[in-house]
Coordinates of N, CA, C and O in Angstrom, one line a residue:
M660 N 0.8 -1.2 0.0 CA 0.0 0.0 0.0 C 0.9 1.2 0.0 O 1.8 1.3 0.7
V661 N 0.5 2.2 -0.8 CA 1.3 3.4 -1.0 C 1.3 4.2 0.3 O 0.4 4.1 1.1
K662 N 2.5 4.8 0.6 CA 2.6 5.7 1.8 C 2.9 7.1 1.2 O 3.6 7.3 0.2
V663 N 2.4 8.1 1.9 CA 2.5 9.5 1.5 C 2.8 10.4 2.6 O 2.2 10.3 3.7
W664 N 3.7 11.4 2.4 CA 4.1 12.3 3.5 C 4.6 13.6 2.9 O 5.0 13.7 1.8
L665 N 4.5 14.7 3.8 CA 5.2 15.9 3.4 C 6.7 15.8 3.6 O 7.1 15.1 4.6
M666 N 7.4 16.3 2.7 CA 8.9 16.2 2.7 C 9.6 17.4 3.4 O 9.1 18.5 3.4
D667 N 10.8 17.1 3.8 CA 11.7 18.1 4.3 C 12.3 18.8 3.0 O 12.1 18.3 1.9
N668 N 13.0 19.8 3.2 CA 13.6 20.5 2.0 C 15.1 20.4 2.0 O 15.8 21.2 1.5
D669 N 15.6 19.3 2.5 CA 17.1 19.0 2.6 C 17.6 18.6 1.2 O 17.6 17.4 0.9
K670 N 18.1 19.5 0.5 CA 18.6 19.2 -0.9 C 20.0 18.6 -0.8 O 20.4 18.1 -1.8
E671 N 20.7 18.8 0.3 CA 22.0 18.3 0.4 C 22.1 16.8 0.7 O 23.1 16.1 0.4
D672 N 21.0 16.2 1.2 CA 20.9 14.8 1.6 C 20.6 14.0 0.4 O 20.0 14.5 -0.6
D673 N 20.9 12.7 0.4 CA 20.7 11.8 -0.7 C 19.2 11.8 -1.1 O 18.3 11.5 -0.2
Q674 N 18.9 12.0 -2.3 CA 17.5 12.1 -2.8 C 16.7 10.7 -2.6 O 15.5 10.7 -2.5
R675 N 17.5 9.6 -2.4 CA 16.9 8.3 -2.3 C 16.4 8.0 -0.8 O 15.8 7.0 -0.6
L676 N 16.7 8.9 0.1 CA 16.3 8.8 1.5 C 14.8 9.2 1.6 O 14.3 9.9 0.7
E677 N 14.2 8.9 2.7 CA 12.8 9.2 2.9 C 12.4 10.7 3.0 O 11.4 11.1 2.5
H678 N 13.3 11.5 3.6 CA 13.1 12.9 3.7 C 11.8 13.3 4.4 O 10.9 14.1 3.9
H679 N 11.5 12.7 5.6 CA 10.4 13.1 6.4 C 10.6 14.5 7.1 O 11.8 14.8 7.4
L680 N 9.6 15.2 7.3 CA 9.6 16.4 8.2 C 9.7 15.9 9.6 O 9.4 14.7 9.9
E681 N 10.2 16.7 10.5 CA 10.1 16.4 11.9 C 9.2 17.4 12.6 O 9.4 18.6 12.5
P682 N 8.1 17.0 13.2 CA 7.7 15.6 13.3 C 7.1 15.2 11.9 O 6.7 15.9 11.1
V683 N 7.1 13.8 11.8 CA 6.6 13.2 10.6 C 5.1 13.6 10.3 O 4.3 13.7 11.3
Q684 N 4.8 14.0 9.1 CA 3.4 14.4 8.7 C 3.0 13.5 7.6 O 3.2 13.8 6.4
M685 N 2.4 12.3 7.9 CA 1.8 11.4 7.0 C 0.5 11.9 6.4 O -0.2 12.7 7.1
L686 N 0.2 11.6 5.1 CA -1.0 12.0 4.5 C -1.7 10.7 4.0 O -1.1 9.7 4.0
D687 N -2.9 10.9 3.5 CA -3.7 9.7 3.1 C -4.1 9.8 1.6 O -3.7 10.7 0.9
L688 N -4.8 8.7 1.2 CA -5.2 8.7 -0.2 C -6.1 9.8 -0.6 O -6.1 10.2 -1.8
D689 N -6.9 10.3 0.3 CA -7.8 11.4 0.0 C -7.0 12.6 -0.4 O -7.4 13.4 -1.2
Y690 N -5.8 12.8 0.3 CA -4.9 13.9 -0.1 C -4.4 13.8 -1.5 O -4.4 14.8 -2.3
L691 N -4.1 12.6 -1.9 CA -3.7 12.4 -3.3 C -4.8 12.7 -4.2 O -4.7 13.4 -5.2
D692 N -6.0 12.2 -3.9 CA -7.2 12.4 -4.7 C -7.5 13.9 -4.9 O -7.9 14.4 -5.9
S693 N -7.3 14.7 -3.8 CA -7.6 16.1 -3.8 C -6.6 16.9 -4.7 O -6.8 18.0 -5.0
H694 N -5.6 16.2 -5.2 CA -4.6 16.8 -6.1 C -4.7 16.1 -7.5 O -3.8 16.2 -8.3
G695 N -5.8 15.3 -7.7 CA -6.0 14.7 -9.0 C -5.2 13.4 -9.2 O -5.2 12.9 -10.3
I696 N -4.5 12.9 -8.2 CA -3.7 11.7 -8.3 C -4.5 10.5 -8.0 O -5.2 10.5 -6.9
K697 N -4.5 9.5 -8.9 CA -5.3 8.3 -8.7 C -4.4 7.2 -8.3 O -3.2 7.1 -8.7
Y698 N -4.9 6.3 -7.5 CA -4.2 5.1 -7.0 C -5.0 3.9 -6.9 O -6.2 3.9 -6.5
W699 N -4.4 2.8 -7.4 CA -5.0 1.5 -7.2 C -3.9 0.5 -6.8 O -2.8 0.7 -7.1
Q700 N -4.4 -0.6 -6.1 CA -3.4 -1.7 -5.8 C -3.9 -2.8 -6.7 O -5.0 -3.3 -6.7
V701 N -2.9 -3.3 -7.5 CA -3.2 -4.4 -8.5 C -2.2 -5.5 -8.3 O -1.1 -5.3 -8.0
D702 N -2.7 -6.7 -8.4 CA -1.9 -7.9 -8.3 C -0.8 -7.9 -9.4 O -1.1 -8.2 -10.5
A703 N 0.4 -7.6 -9.0 CA 1.5 -7.5 -10.0 C 1.9 -8.9 -10.6 O 2.5 -8.9 -11.7
D704 N 1.6 -9.9 -9.8 CA 2.0 -11.3 -10.3 C 0.9 -11.9 -11.2 O 1.2 -12.8 -12.0
N705 N -0.3 -11.4 -11.1 CA -1.4 -12.0 -11.8 C -2.4 -11.0 -12.4 O -3.6 -11.2 -12.5
Y706 N -1.8 -9.9 -12.8 CA -2.7 -8.8 -13.3 C -3.5 -9.1 -14.5 O -4.6 -8.7 -14.7
K707 N -3.0 -10.0 -15.4 CA -3.7 -10.4 -16.6 C -4.9 -11.2 -16.2 O -6.0 -11.0 -16.7
Q708 N -4.8 -12.1 -15.2 CA -5.9 -13.0 -14.8 C -6.8 -12.2 -13.9 O -8.1 -12.4 -14.0
E709 N -6.3 -11.3 -13.1 CA -7.1 -10.6 -12.1 C -8.2 -9.7 -12.8 O -9.3 -9.6 -12.4
G710 N -7.8 -9.0 -13.9 CA -8.7 -8.2 -14.7 C -8.8 -6.8 -14.3 O -9.4 -6.0 -15.0
L711 N -8.3 -6.4 -13.1 CA -8.5 -5.0 -12.6 C -7.7 -4.0 -13.5 O -8.2 -3.0 -13.9
L712 N -6.5 -4.4 -13.9 CA -5.7 -3.5 -14.8 C -6.4 -3.3 -16.1 O -6.5 -2.2 -16.6
D713 N -6.9 -4.4 -16.7 CA -7.6 -4.3 -18.0 C -8.8 -3.4 -17.8 O -9.1 -2.6 -18.7
K714 N -9.6 -3.5 -16.8 CA -10.7 -2.7 -16.5 C -10.4 -1.2 -16.4 O -11.0 -0.3 -17.1
I715 N -9.3 -0.9 -15.7 CA -8.8 0.5 -15.6 C -8.4 1.0 -16.9 O -8.7 2.2 -17.3
C716 N -7.7 0.2 -17.7 CA -7.2 0.7 -19.0 C -8.3 1.0 -19.9 O -8.3 2.0 -20.6
K717 N -9.3 0.1 -19.9 CA -10.5 0.4 -20.8 C -11.3 1.6 -20.3 O -11.6 2.5 -21.2
E718 N -11.5 1.8 -19.0 CA -12.2 2.9 -18.5 C -11.5 4.3 -18.8 O -12.1 5.3 -19.1
R719 N -10.2 4.2 -18.7 CA -9.4 5.5 -18.9 C -8.8 5.7 -20.3 O -8.1 6.6 -20.5
G720 N -9.0 4.7 -21.1 CA -8.5 4.8 -22.5 C -7.0 4.5 -22.7 O -6.4 5.0 -23.7
Y721 N -6.4 3.8 -21.8 CA -5.0 3.4 -22.0 C -4.9 2.3 -23.0 O -5.4 1.2 -22.8
S722 N -4.1 2.6 -24.1 CA -4.1 1.6 -25.2 C -2.7 1.2 -25.5 O -2.5 0.4 -26.4
Y723 N -1.7 1.8 -24.9 CA -0.3 1.4 -25.2 C 0.4 1.2 -23.8 O 0.2 1.9 -22.8
E724 N 1.3 0.2 -23.8 CA 2.1 -0.1 -22.7 C 3.5 -0.5 -23.1 O 3.8 -1.0 -24.2
D725 N 4.4 -0.2 -22.2 CA 5.8 -0.7 -22.3 C 6.3 -0.9 -20.9 O 5.7 -0.7 -19.9
F726 N 7.5 -1.4 -20.8 CA 8.1 -1.8 -19.5 C 9.5 -1.1 -19.4 O 10.2 -1.1 -20.4
I727 N 9.9 -0.7 -18.2 CA 11.2 -0.2 -18.0 C 11.7 -0.7 -16.6 O 10.9 -0.7 -15.7
T728 N 13.0 -1.0 -16.6 CA 13.6 -1.4 -15.3 C 14.7 -0.3 -15.1 O 15.5 0.0 -15.9
V729 N 14.5 0.4 -13.9 CA 15.5 1.4 -13.6 C 16.4 0.9 -12.5 O 15.9 0.6 -11.3
S730 N 17.6 0.7 -12.8 CA 18.6 0.2 -11.9 C 20.0 0.5 -12.6 O 20.1 0.6 -13.8
P731 N 21.0 0.6 -11.8 CA 22.4 0.9 -12.4 C 22.7 -0.2 -13.4 O 23.4 0.1 -14.4
E732 N 22.3 -1.5 -13.2 CA 22.7 -2.6 -14.1 C 21.8 -2.6 -15.4 O 22.3 -3.1 -16.4
K733 N 20.6 -2.1 -15.3 CA 19.7 -2.3 -16.4 C 19.4 -1.1 -17.3 O 19.0 -1.3 -18.4
L734 N 19.6 0.1 -16.8 CA 19.2 1.3 -17.5 C 20.5 1.9 -18.1 O 21.3 2.4 -17.4
P735 N 20.6 2.0 -19.5 CA 21.7 2.6 -20.1 C 21.7 4.1 -19.7 O 20.7 4.7 -19.5
N736 N 22.9 4.6 -19.5 CA 23.1 6.0 -19.0 C 22.4 6.3 -17.7 O 21.7 7.3 -17.5
Y737 N 22.5 5.3 -16.8 CA 21.7 5.4 -15.5 C 21.9 6.7 -14.8 O 20.9 7.3 -14.4
E738 N 23.1 7.1 -14.5 CA 23.3 8.4 -13.7 C 22.6 9.6 -14.4 O 22.0 10.4 -13.7
E739 N 22.8 9.7 -15.7 CA 22.2 10.8 -16.4 C 20.6 10.7 -16.4 O 20.0 11.7 -16.1
K740 N 20.1 9.6 -16.6 CA 18.6 9.4 -16.6 C 18.1 9.6 -15.2 O 17.0 10.3 -15.1
I741 N 18.7 9.1 -14.1 CA 18.1 9.3 -12.8 C 18.1 10.7 -12.4 O 17.2 11.2 -11.7
K742 N 19.1 11.5 -12.8 CA 19.2 12.9 -12.6 C 18.1 13.6 -13.3 O 17.4 14.5 -12.7
S743 N 17.8 13.3 -14.5 CA 16.7 13.9 -15.3 C 15.4 13.6 -14.8 O 14.5 14.4 -14.7
F744 N 15.2 12.3 -14.3 CA 13.9 12.0 -13.7 C 13.6 12.8 -12.4 O 12.4 13.1 -12.1
F745 N 14.7 13.2 -11.7 CA 14.5 13.9 -10.5 C 14.4 15.5 -10.7 O 14.1 16.2 -9.7
E746 N 14.5 16.0 -11.9 CA 14.3 17.4 -12.1 C 12.8 17.6 -12.1 O 12.1 16.9 -12.8
E747 N 12.4 18.7 -11.5 CA 11.0 19.1 -11.4 C 10.5 19.4 -12.8 O 11.0 20.2 -13.5
H748 N 9.4 18.7 -13.2 CA 8.8 18.8 -14.5 C 7.3 18.5 -14.5 O 6.8 18.1 -13.5
L749 N 6.7 18.7 -15.7 CA 5.3 18.3 -15.9 C 5.3 17.6 -17.3 O 6.2 17.7 -18.1
H750 N 4.1 17.0 -17.5 CA 3.9 16.4 -18.8 C 2.5 16.9 -19.3 O 1.7 17.3 -18.5
T751 N 2.3 16.9 -20.6 CA 1.0 17.3 -21.2 C 0.0 16.2 -21.2 O -1.1 16.4 -21.5
D752 N 0.4 15.0 -20.8 CA -0.4 13.9 -20.7 C -0.3 13.3 -19.3 O 0.7 13.6 -18.6
E753 N -1.2 12.4 -18.9 CA -1.0 11.7 -17.6 C 0.3 10.9 -17.6 O 0.7 10.4 -18.6
E754 N 0.8 10.7 -16.4 CA 1.9 9.8 -16.2 C 1.4 8.6 -15.4 O 1.0 8.8 -14.3
I755 N 1.4 7.5 -16.1 CA 0.7 6.3 -15.5 C 1.8 5.2 -15.3 O 2.5 4.8 -16.2
R756 N 2.0 4.8 -14.0 CA 3.0 3.8 -13.7 C 2.4 2.7 -12.8 O 1.8 3.0 -11.8
F757 N 2.7 1.4 -13.2 CA 2.3 0.3 -12.5 C 3.6 -0.5 -12.0 O 4.3 -0.9 -12.9
V758 N 3.8 -0.5 -10.7 CA 5.0 -1.1 -10.2 C 4.9 -2.6 -10.2 O 4.1 -3.2 -9.5
L759 N 5.8 -3.3 -11.0 CA 5.8 -4.7 -11.1 C 6.7 -5.4 -10.1 O 6.6 -6.5 -9.6
D760 N 7.8 -4.6 -9.7 CA 8.8 -5.1 -8.8 C 9.6 -3.9 -8.3 O 9.7 -2.9 -9.0
G761 N 10.2 -4.0 -7.1 CA 11.0 -2.9 -6.6 C 10.2 -1.8 -6.0 O 9.0 -1.9 -5.7
S762 N 10.9 -0.6 -5.8 CA 10.2 0.5 -5.2 C 10.9 1.8 -5.5 O 12.1 1.8 -6.0
G763 N 10.3 2.9 -5.3 CA 10.8 4.2 -5.5 C 9.9 5.3 -5.0 O 8.9 5.0 -4.3
Y764 N 10.2 6.6 -5.4 CA 9.4 7.7 -4.9 C 9.0 8.6 -6.1 O 9.8 8.9 -6.9
F765 N 7.7 9.0 -6.1 CA 7.2 10.1 -6.9 C 7.0 11.2 -5.9 O 6.3 11.1 -4.9
D766 N 7.5 12.4 -6.2 CA 7.3 13.6 -5.5 C 6.5 14.5 -6.3 O 6.7 14.6 -7.5
F767 N 5.5 15.3 -5.7 CA 4.8 16.3 -6.4 C 4.6 17.5 -5.6 O 4.7 17.5 -4.3
R768 N 4.3 18.6 -6.2 CA 4.1 19.9 -5.5 C 2.6 19.9 -5.2 O 1.8 19.8 -6.1
D769 N 2.3 20.2 -4.0 CA 0.8 20.3 -3.6 C 0.4 21.7 -3.9 O 1.2 22.5 -4.4
R770 N -0.9 22.0 -3.6 CA -1.5 23.3 -3.9 C -0.8 24.4 -3.2 O -0.9 25.6 -3.6
D771 N 0.0 24.1 -2.1 CA 0.7 25.1 -1.4 C 2.2 25.1 -1.7 O 3.0 25.7 -1.0
E772 N 2.5 24.5 -2.8 CA 3.9 24.4 -3.3 C 4.8 23.6 -2.4 O 6.1 23.7 -2.5
R773 N 4.3 22.8 -1.5 CA 5.1 21.9 -0.7 C 5.4 20.6 -1.4 O 4.6 20.1 -2.2
W774 N 6.6 20.0 -1.2 CA 6.9 18.7 -1.8 C 6.2 17.6 -1.0 O 6.3 17.6 0.3
V775 N 5.5 16.8 -1.7 CA 4.9 15.6 -1.1 C 5.5 14.4 -1.7 O 5.7 14.3 -2.9
R776 N 5.9 13.4 -0.9 CA 6.5 12.2 -1.4 C 5.6 11.0 -1.3 O 4.9 10.8 -0.3
I777 N 5.5 10.3 -2.4 CA 4.7 9.1 -2.5 C 5.7 7.9 -2.7 O 6.4 7.8 -3.7
A778 N 5.7 7.0 -1.7 CA 6.5 5.8 -1.8 C 5.7 4.7 -2.5 O 4.6 4.4 -2.0
V779 N 6.2 4.3 -3.6 CA 5.5 3.2 -4.4 C 6.3 1.9 -4.4 O 7.5 2.0 -4.3
E780 N 5.6 0.8 -4.4 CA 6.2 -0.5 -4.4 C 5.4 -1.4 -5.3 O 4.3 -1.1 -5.8
K781 N 5.8 -2.7 -5.3 CA 5.1 -3.7 -6.1 C 3.6 -3.7 -5.8 O 3.3 -3.6 -4.6
K782 N 2.8 -3.7 -6.8 CA 1.3 -3.7 -6.8 C 0.7 -2.3 -6.9 O -0.5 -2.2 -7.0
D783 N 1.5 -1.2 -6.8 CA 1.0 0.1 -6.8 C 0.8 0.6 -8.2 O 1.8 0.5 -9.0
L784 N -0.3 1.1 -8.6 CA -0.6 1.7 -9.8 C -1.0 3.2 -9.5 O -1.9 3.4 -8.7
I785 N -0.2 4.1 -10.1 CA -0.4 5.5 -9.8 C -0.6 6.3 -11.1 O 0.1 6.0 -12.1
V786 N -1.5 7.3 -11.1 CA -1.7 8.1 -12.2 C -1.5 9.6 -11.8 O -2.3 10.1 -10.9
L787 N -0.5 10.2 -12.3 CA -0.3 11.7 -12.1 C -1.0 12.4 -13.2 O -0.8 12.1 -14.4
P788 N -1.8 13.5 -12.9 CA -2.5 14.2 -13.9 C -1.5 15.0 -14.8 O -0.5 15.5 -14.3
A789 N -2.0 15.3 -16.0 CA -1.2 16.2 -16.9 C -1.2 17.6 -16.1 O -2.1 18.0 -15.5
G790 N 0.0 18.2 -16.2 CA 0.1 19.6 -15.7 C 0.6 19.7 -14.2 O 0.8 20.7 -13.7
I791 N 0.8 18.5 -13.6 CA 1.2 18.5 -12.2 C 2.8 18.5 -12.2 O 3.4 17.8 -12.9
Y792 N 3.4 19.4 -11.4 CA 4.8 19.4 -11.2 C 5.2 18.2 -10.4 O 4.6 18.0 -9.3
H793 N 6.2 17.4 -10.8 CA 6.6 16.2 -10.1 C 8.0 15.8 -10.5 O 8.6 16.5 -11.3
R794 N 8.4 14.8 -9.8 CA 9.8 14.2 -10.1 C 9.7 12.7 -9.6 O 8.9 12.4 -8.9
F795 N 10.8 12.0 -10.0 CA 10.8 10.6 -9.6 C 12.3 10.3 -9.2 O 13.2 10.8 -9.8
T796 N 12.4 9.4 -8.2 CA 13.7 8.9 -7.9 C 13.6 7.5 -7.3 O 12.5 7.1 -6.8
L797 N 14.6 6.7 -7.4 CA 14.6 5.4 -6.7 C 14.8 5.6 -5.2 O 15.2 6.7 -4.8
D798 N 14.5 4.6 -4.4 CA 14.9 4.6 -3.0 C 16.2 4.0 -2.9 O 16.9 3.7 -3.9
T799 N 16.7 3.6 -1.7 CA 18.0 3.1 -1.4 C 18.2 1.7 -2.0 O 19.4 1.3 -2.1
K800 N 17.2 1.1 -2.4 CA 17.3 -0.3 -3.0 C 17.8 -0.2 -4.5 O 18.2 -1.2 -5.0
N801 N 17.7 1.0 -5.1 CA 18.2 1.3 -6.4 C 17.6 0.3 -7.5 O 18.3 -0.1 -8.4
Y802 N 16.3 0.0 -7.4 CA 15.7 -0.9 -8.3 C 14.2 -0.7 -8.4 O 13.5 -0.7 -7.3
I803 N 13.7 -0.6 -9.6 CA 12.2 -0.6 -9.8 C 12.0 -1.1 -11.2 O 12.7 -0.8 -12.1
Q804 N 10.9 -1.9 -11.4 CA 10.5 -2.3 -12.7 C 9.0 -1.9 -12.8 O 8.2 -2.2 -11.9
V805 N 8.7 -1.1 -13.8 CA 7.3 -0.6 -14.0 C 6.8 -0.9 -15.4 O 7.6 -1.0 -16.4
M806 N 5.5 -0.9 -15.5 CA 4.8 -0.9 -16.7 C 4.3 0.6 -16.9 O 3.8 1.2 -16.0
R807 N 4.7 1.2 -18.0 CA 4.2 2.5 -18.4 C 3.0 2.4 -19.3 O 3.1 1.6 -20.3
L808 N 2.0 3.1 -19.0 CA 0.8 3.1 -19.8 C 0.5 4.5 -20.4 O 0.9 5.5 -19.8
F809 N -0.1 4.5 -21.6 CA -0.4 5.7 -22.3 C -1.7 5.6 -23.0 O -2.2 4.6 -23.3
V810 N -2.3 6.8 -23.2 CA -3.5 6.9 -24.1 C -2.9 7.2 -25.5 O -2.2 8.2 -25.7
G811 N -3.0 6.2 -26.4 CA -2.5 6.3 -27.7 C -0.9 6.1 -27.7 O -0.4 5.5 -26.8
E812 N -0.3 6.8 -28.7 CA 1.2 6.7 -28.8 C 1.8 7.4 -27.6 O 1.3 8.4 -27.1
P813 N 2.9 6.8 -27.1 CA 3.6 7.4 -25.9 C 4.1 8.8 -26.2 O 4.6 9.1 -27.3
V814 N 3.9 9.6 -25.2 CA 4.5 11.0 -25.2 C 5.6 11.0 -24.1 O 5.2 10.8 -22.9
W815 N 6.8 11.2 -24.5 CA 7.9 11.1 -23.5 C 8.4 12.5 -23.0 O 9.3 12.6 -22.2
K816 N 7.9 13.6 -23.6 CA 8.5 14.9 -23.3 C 8.2 15.4 -21.9 O 7.1 15.5 -21.5
A817 N 9.3 15.7 -21.2 CA 9.2 16.4 -19.9 C 9.4 17.8 -20.1 O 10.3 18.2 -20.8
H818 N 8.6 18.7 -19.5 CA 8.7 20.1 -19.6 C 9.2 20.6 -18.2 O 8.4 20.5 -17.3
F819 N 10.4 21.0 -18.1 CA 11.0 21.4 -16.9 C 10.5 22.7 -16.4 O 10.2 23.6 -17.2
R820 N 10.4 22.9 -15.1 CA 9.9 24.1 -14.5 C 10.9 25.2 -14.7 O 12.1 25.0 -14.6
P821 N 10.4 26.4 -15.1 CA 9.0 26.8 -15.2 C 8.4 26.4 -16.5 O 9.0 26.5 -17.6
A822 N 7.2 25.9 -16.4 CA 6.4 25.5 -17.6 C 4.9 25.9 -17.4 O 4.0 25.2 -17.7
D823 N 4.7 27.0 -16.7 CA 3.4 27.5 -16.4 C 2.6 28.0 -17.6 O 1.4 28.2 -17.4
D824 N 3.2 28.1 -18.7 CA 2.5 28.6 -19.9 C 1.8 27.5 -20.7 O 1.1 27.8 -21.7
F825 N 2.0 26.3 -20.3 CA 1.3 25.2 -21.0 C -0.2 25.1 -20.6 O -0.5 25.2 -19.4
P826 N -1.1 24.9 -21.6 CA -2.5 24.8 -21.2 C -2.8 23.7 -20.2 O -3.7 23.9 -19.4
C827 N -2.0 22.6 -20.2 CA -2.3 21.5 -19.3 C -2.0 22.0 -17.8 O -2.7 21.5 -16.9
R828 N -1.1 23.0 -17.7 CA -0.9 23.5 -16.3 C -2.1 24.3 -15.8 O -2.5 24.2 -14.7
D829 N -2.6 25.1 -16.7 CA -3.8 25.9 -16.4 C -5.0 25.0 -16.0 O -5.7 25.2 -15.1
T830 N -5.2 24.0 -16.9 CA -6.2 23.0 -16.6 C -6.1 22.3 -15.3 O -7.1 22.2 -14.5
Y831 N -4.9 21.9 -15.0 CA -4.6 21.3 -13.7 C -4.9 22.2 -12.5 O -5.6 21.8 -11.6
L832 N -4.4 23.4 -12.6 CA -4.6 24.4 -11.5 C -6.1 24.7 -11.3 O -6.6 24.8 -10.2
Q833 N -6.9 24.8 -12.4 CA -8.3 25.0 -12.3 C -9.0 23.8 -11.7 O -9.9 24.0 -10.9
S834 N -8.5 22.6 -12.0 CA -9.1 21.4 -11.4 C -9.0 21.4 -9.9 O -9.8 20.9 -9.2
L835 N -7.9 22.0 -9.4 CA -7.7 22.0 -7.9 C -8.8 22.9 -7.2 O -9.1 22.6 -6.0
T836 N -9.4 23.8 -7.9 CA -10.4 24.7 -7.2 C -11.7 23.9 -7.1 O -12.5 24.3 -6.3
T837 N -11.9 22.8 -7.9 CA -13.1 22.1 -7.8 C -13.0 20.8 -7.0 O -13.9 20.1 -6.8
M838 N -11.8 20.5 -6.5 CA -11.6 19.3 -5.7 C -11.7 19.5 -4.2 O -11.4 20.6 -3.7

């Protein structure tokens, strides 16, 4: 089950550490939902037989999938890629990730511009809305395998902050006023 908390702002410490505030301030799934972030727990070993992933894909229009393993041994140009994943950015489409193995962190900016950390692990399916500022990093285990899902052909472009002039950013900010 996903864990969520407000982060400290210690930029000098290893990004792969938990970065809890003192005292720790845990958040719940409703907090994610209030920021347009969707979450499901799906059986990573039997997702084809279980049917939940297929149902979600049909309901949300996800028609393309691929797989990526992020680890020093498996990802070419690992150091360069992990640094770029951790740069604050947004996408013009949803970012959909289903964790098949391993673990890592998605961080996002909440409506008050605070960093919120989402710890994901095997079985977690997370959808970040288009226009949300976020970043990704591994945890200290240095390994995650995910299925990436897309509506139509994959869009890989990250728009690094500042990217407030994108229509998806305006749409996202407007959605926060109705949540």
